[in-house]
mmCIF file of C-alpha atoms in Angstrom:
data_model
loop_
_atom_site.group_PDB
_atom_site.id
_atom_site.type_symbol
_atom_site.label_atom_id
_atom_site.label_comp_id
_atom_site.label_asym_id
_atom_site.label_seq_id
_atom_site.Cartn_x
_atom_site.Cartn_y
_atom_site.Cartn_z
ATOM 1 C CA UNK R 1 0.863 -1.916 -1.815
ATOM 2 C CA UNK R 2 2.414 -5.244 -1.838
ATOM 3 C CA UNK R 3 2.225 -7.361 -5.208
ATOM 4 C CA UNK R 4 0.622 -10.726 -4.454
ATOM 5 C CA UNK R 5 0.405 -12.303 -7.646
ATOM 6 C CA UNK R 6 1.510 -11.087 -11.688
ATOM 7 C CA UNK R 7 0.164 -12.864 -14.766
ATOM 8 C CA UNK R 8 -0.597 -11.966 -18.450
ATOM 9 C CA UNK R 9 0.553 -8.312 -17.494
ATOM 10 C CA UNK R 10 -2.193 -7.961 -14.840
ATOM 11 C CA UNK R 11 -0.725 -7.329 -11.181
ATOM 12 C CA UNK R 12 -2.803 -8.083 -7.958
ATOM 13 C CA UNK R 13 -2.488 -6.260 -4.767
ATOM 14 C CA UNK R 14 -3.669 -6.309 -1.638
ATOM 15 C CA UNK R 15 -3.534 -4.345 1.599
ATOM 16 C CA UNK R 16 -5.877 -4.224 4.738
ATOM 17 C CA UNK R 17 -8.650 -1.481 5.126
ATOM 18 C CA UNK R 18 -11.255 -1.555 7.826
ATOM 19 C CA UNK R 19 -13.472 0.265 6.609
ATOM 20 C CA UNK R 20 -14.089 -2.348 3.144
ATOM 21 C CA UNK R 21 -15.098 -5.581 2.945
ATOM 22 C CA UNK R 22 -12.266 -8.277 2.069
ATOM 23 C CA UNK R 23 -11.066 -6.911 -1.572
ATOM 24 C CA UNK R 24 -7.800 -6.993 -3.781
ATOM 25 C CA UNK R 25 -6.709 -4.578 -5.980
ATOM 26 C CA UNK R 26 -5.924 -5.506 -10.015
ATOM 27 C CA UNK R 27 -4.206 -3.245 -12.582
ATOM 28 C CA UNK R 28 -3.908 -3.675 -16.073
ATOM 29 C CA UNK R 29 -2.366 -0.894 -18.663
ATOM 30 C CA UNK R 30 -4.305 2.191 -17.440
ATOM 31 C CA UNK R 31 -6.888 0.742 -15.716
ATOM 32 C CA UNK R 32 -7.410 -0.198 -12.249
ATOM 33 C CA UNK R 33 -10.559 -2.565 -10.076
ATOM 34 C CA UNK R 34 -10.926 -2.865 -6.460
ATOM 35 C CA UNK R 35 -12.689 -6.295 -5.934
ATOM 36 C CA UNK R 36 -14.725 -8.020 -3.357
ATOM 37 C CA UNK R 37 -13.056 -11.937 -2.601
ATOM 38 C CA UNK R 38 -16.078 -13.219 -1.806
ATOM 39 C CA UNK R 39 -18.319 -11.937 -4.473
ATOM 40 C CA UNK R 40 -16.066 -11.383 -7.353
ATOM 41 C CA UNK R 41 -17.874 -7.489 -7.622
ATOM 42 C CA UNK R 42 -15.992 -5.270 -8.660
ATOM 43 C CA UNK R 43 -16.365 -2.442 -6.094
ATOM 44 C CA UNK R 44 -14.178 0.625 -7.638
ATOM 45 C CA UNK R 45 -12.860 0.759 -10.880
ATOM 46 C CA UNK R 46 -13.204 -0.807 -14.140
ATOM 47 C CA UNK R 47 -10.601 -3.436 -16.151
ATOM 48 C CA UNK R 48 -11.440 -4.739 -20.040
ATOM 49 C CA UNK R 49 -13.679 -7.361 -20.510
ATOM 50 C CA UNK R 50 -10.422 -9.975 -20.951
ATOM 51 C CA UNK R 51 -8.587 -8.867 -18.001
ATOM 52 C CA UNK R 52 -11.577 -8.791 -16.036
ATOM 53 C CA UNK R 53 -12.501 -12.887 -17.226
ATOM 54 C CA UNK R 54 -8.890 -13.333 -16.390
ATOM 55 C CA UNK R 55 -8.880 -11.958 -13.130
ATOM 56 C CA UNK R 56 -12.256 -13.100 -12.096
ATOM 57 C CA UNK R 57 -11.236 -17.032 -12.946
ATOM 58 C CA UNK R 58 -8.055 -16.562 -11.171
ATOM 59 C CA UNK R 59 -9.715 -15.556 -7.914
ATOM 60 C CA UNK R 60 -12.544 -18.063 -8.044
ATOM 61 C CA UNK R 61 -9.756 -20.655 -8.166
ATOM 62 C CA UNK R 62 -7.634 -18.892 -5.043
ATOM 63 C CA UNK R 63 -10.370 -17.022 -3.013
ATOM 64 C CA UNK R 64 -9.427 -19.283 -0.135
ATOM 65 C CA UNK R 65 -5.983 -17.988 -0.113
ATOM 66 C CA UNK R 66 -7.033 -14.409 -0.677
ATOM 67 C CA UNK R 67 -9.504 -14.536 2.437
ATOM 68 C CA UNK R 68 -6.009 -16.016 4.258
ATOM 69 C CA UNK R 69 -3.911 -13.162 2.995
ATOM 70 C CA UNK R 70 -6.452 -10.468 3.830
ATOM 71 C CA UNK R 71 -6.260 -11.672 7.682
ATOM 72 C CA UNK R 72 -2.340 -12.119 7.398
ATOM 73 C CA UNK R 73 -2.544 -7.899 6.345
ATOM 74 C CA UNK R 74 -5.223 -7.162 9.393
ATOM 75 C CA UNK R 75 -2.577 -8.871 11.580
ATOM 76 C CA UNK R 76 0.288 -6.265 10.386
ATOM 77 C CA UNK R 77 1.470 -9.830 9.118
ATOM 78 C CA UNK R 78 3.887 -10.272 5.395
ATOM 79 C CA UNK R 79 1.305 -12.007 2.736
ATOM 80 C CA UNK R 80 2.020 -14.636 0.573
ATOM 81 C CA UNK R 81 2.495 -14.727 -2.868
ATOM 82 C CA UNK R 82 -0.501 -16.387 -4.504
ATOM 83 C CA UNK R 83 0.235 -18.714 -7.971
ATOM 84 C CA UNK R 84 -0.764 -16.868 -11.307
ATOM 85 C CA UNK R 85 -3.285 -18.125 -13.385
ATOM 86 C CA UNK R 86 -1.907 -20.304 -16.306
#
């Protein structure tokens, strides 16, 4: 599953599945959350309360480019990196 984006030891990931809504994957440690772009749910999974405020923020800022990516991996198409959250 390609790595789109890596910050504070969080990685998020993201391939296409047609049978789920538009979702990215984020893995912390031990833990792992599959999570809706456009609501911010998380769907599968659980993450601590940090990582999950962390992750959360960083994909209200870039759910634009997530919703981009996620057509760019229904297209059999190489997605692009996405800036970390600083």
């Amino acid at each position: 599953m390609p790595t789109i984006s890596r910050f504070y030891g969080i990685l998020i990931q993201m391939f296409y599945d047609e049978k789920h809504s538009p979702h990215f994957h984020a893995l912390y440690a031990e833990y792992k959350a599959s999570i809706e772009i456009k609501t911010g749910k998380i769907v599968v999974g659980k993450l601590p309360r940090n990582a999950q405020r962390l992750v959360l923020a960083w994909a209200k800022i870039h759910r634009d480019e997530l919703l981009n990516n996620w057509e760019r991996a229904r297209r059999e198409e190489p997605l692009k990196d996405i800036a970390p959250l600083e």
